[in-house]
Amino acid sequence: MEDFCQEILLTEEQIKKRIAEVAVDINRDYKGKKPLVIGVLTGAVVYCSDLIRVLDFPLELAFLKASSYGSDSVSSGKVVINSIGCDVKDKDVLIAEDIIDTGYTLKSLTEILYKEGAKSVKCAALLDKPERREVDVAADYCCFSIPDAFVIGYGLDYDGEYRSLPYVGILNPAYIKK
Ligand code: IMP
């Protein structure tokens, strides 16, 4: 294991297996519908690509960028959502989010999508850190609940690095920049 990774939390195989399990629920709930899946950039790119390929209903795909002001590992609660870039009016929207931490991103995004006229908004999250929650939101579909630790890999970064790792690991605190 590389020195920057303190512990491998989820292997590639575990992630693949769990996404397939969660997809069973999503496929059941969206049967006969054609939702708009919105991947949240940049962290959810890997997860979203794997998720949509195990969904068995027709869908539209879009991505948007959500950023929170703050340092690289601490959320400030102020979320900026770039323009959605597609029409969400009367659509069933399924947000694909890499991780729900404080919950501010999901809360802001859900509010904006409903304001733009979405018919329904649900979230399929790869990871959830419930201990860190500051606002009352929950994923409708969640692959893994994880402890309060800063994780990297499978799309998730620290300061722009580690996104291409095939697994999810805990960042070695020695690698946190002062
Ligand atoms: P929230 O608004 O605090 O729920 O934060 C969600 C966003 O913070 C995620 O989409 C990630 O981009 C980022 N984030 C939160 N925790 C982690 C982590 O452990 N590793 C990498 N990014 C994280």
Short mmCIF file of C-alpha atoms in Angstrom, two decimals, residues 87-163:
data_model
loop_
_atom_site.label_atom_id
_atom_site.label_comp_id
_atom_site.label_asym_id
_atom_site.label_seq_id
_atom_site.Cartn_x
_atom_site.Cartn_y
_atom_site.Cartn_z
CA ASP A 87 -33.72 21.58 -18.56
CA VAL A 88 -34.91 19.84 -15.39
CA LYS A 89 -38.55 20.96 -15.64
CA ASP A 90 -40.97 18.09 -14.89
CA LYS A 91 -38.11 15.59 -14.83
CA ASP A 92 -37.33 12.92 -12.28
CA VAL A 93 -33.81 13.82 -11.23
CA LEU A 94 -31.38 11.36 -9.67
CA ILE A 95 -28.29 13.04 -8.25
CA ALA A 96 -25.15 10.87 -8.25
CA GLU A 97 -22.97 12.23 -5.44
CA ASP A 98 -19.58 10.92 -4.35
CA ILE A 99 -19.92 11.63 -0.64
CA ILE A 100 -22.35 13.30 1.72
CA ASP A 101 -20.37 15.00 4.43
CA THR A 102 -21.93 18.05 6.13
CA GLY A 103 -24.90 17.74 3.76
CA TYR A 104 -24.81 21.36 2.52
CA THR A 105 -24.12 20.40 -1.10
CA LEU A 106 -27.02 17.96 -1.32
CA LYS A 107 -29.38 20.35 0.44
CA SER A 108 -28.52 23.29 -1.86
CA LEU A 109 -28.65 21.16 -4.97
CA THR A 110 -32.02 19.63 -4.08
CA GLU A 111 -33.50 23.08 -3.39
CA ILE A 112 -32.19 24.48 -6.69
CA LEU A 113 -33.48 21.53 -8.71
CA TYR A 114 -36.96 21.82 -7.22
CA LYS A 115 -36.89 25.58 -7.83
CA GLU A 116 -36.03 24.87 -11.48
CA GLY A 117 -39.15 22.71 -11.74
CA ALA A 118 -37.92 19.15 -11.21
CA LYS A 119 -40.76 16.69 -10.63
CA SER A 120 -38.77 14.62 -8.13
CA VAL A 121 -35.24 14.76 -6.79
CA LYS A 122 -33.47 11.78 -5.24
CA CYS A 123 -29.85 11.12 -4.42
CA ALA A 124 -27.72 8.03 -4.92
CA ALA A 125 -24.54 8.52 -2.90
CA LEU A 126 -21.45 6.36 -2.99
CA LEU A 127 -20.38 7.32 0.53
CA ASP A 128 -22.00 8.85 3.57
CA LYS A 129 -20.31 10.23 6.67
CA PRO A 130 -23.33 10.53 9.02
CA GLU A 131 -21.24 11.71 11.99
CA ARG A 132 -20.30 14.86 10.07
CA ARG A 133 -23.83 15.94 9.18
CA GLU A 134 -24.72 19.59 9.86
CA VAL A 135 -28.01 19.76 7.96
CA ASP A 136 -30.84 17.26 7.93
CA VAL A 137 -30.47 15.49 4.59
CA ALA A 138 -30.10 11.84 3.68
CA ALA A 139 -29.34 9.89 0.53
CA ASP A 140 -32.22 7.88 -0.89
CA TYR A 141 -29.72 5.26 -1.97
CA CYS A 142 -26.38 4.89 -0.23
CA CYS A 143 -23.63 2.43 -1.05
CA PHE A 144 -21.49 2.79 2.08
CA SER A 145 -21.67 4.55 5.42
CA ILE A 146 -18.15 5.35 6.54
CA PRO A 147 -16.52 6.75 9.70
CA ASP A 148 -15.41 10.35 10.06
CA ALA A 149 -12.13 10.25 8.14
CA PHE A 150 -10.87 12.04 5.04
CA VAL A 151 -11.01 9.60 2.16
CA ILE A 152 -9.40 9.57 -1.28
CA GLY A 153 -9.66 7.57 -4.46
CA TYR A 154 -12.37 6.31 -6.83
CA GLY A 155 -12.91 9.93 -7.91
CA LEU A 156 -12.37 11.59 -4.55
CA ASP A 157 -9.44 13.92 -4.18
CA TYR A 158 -7.31 15.72 -1.68
CA ASP A 159 -6.04 18.99 -3.13
CA GLY A 160 -6.58 17.70 -6.67
CA GLU A 161 -4.72 14.41 -6.21
CA TYR A 162 -5.56 10.70 -5.85
CA ARG A 163 -8.77 10.68 -7.93
#
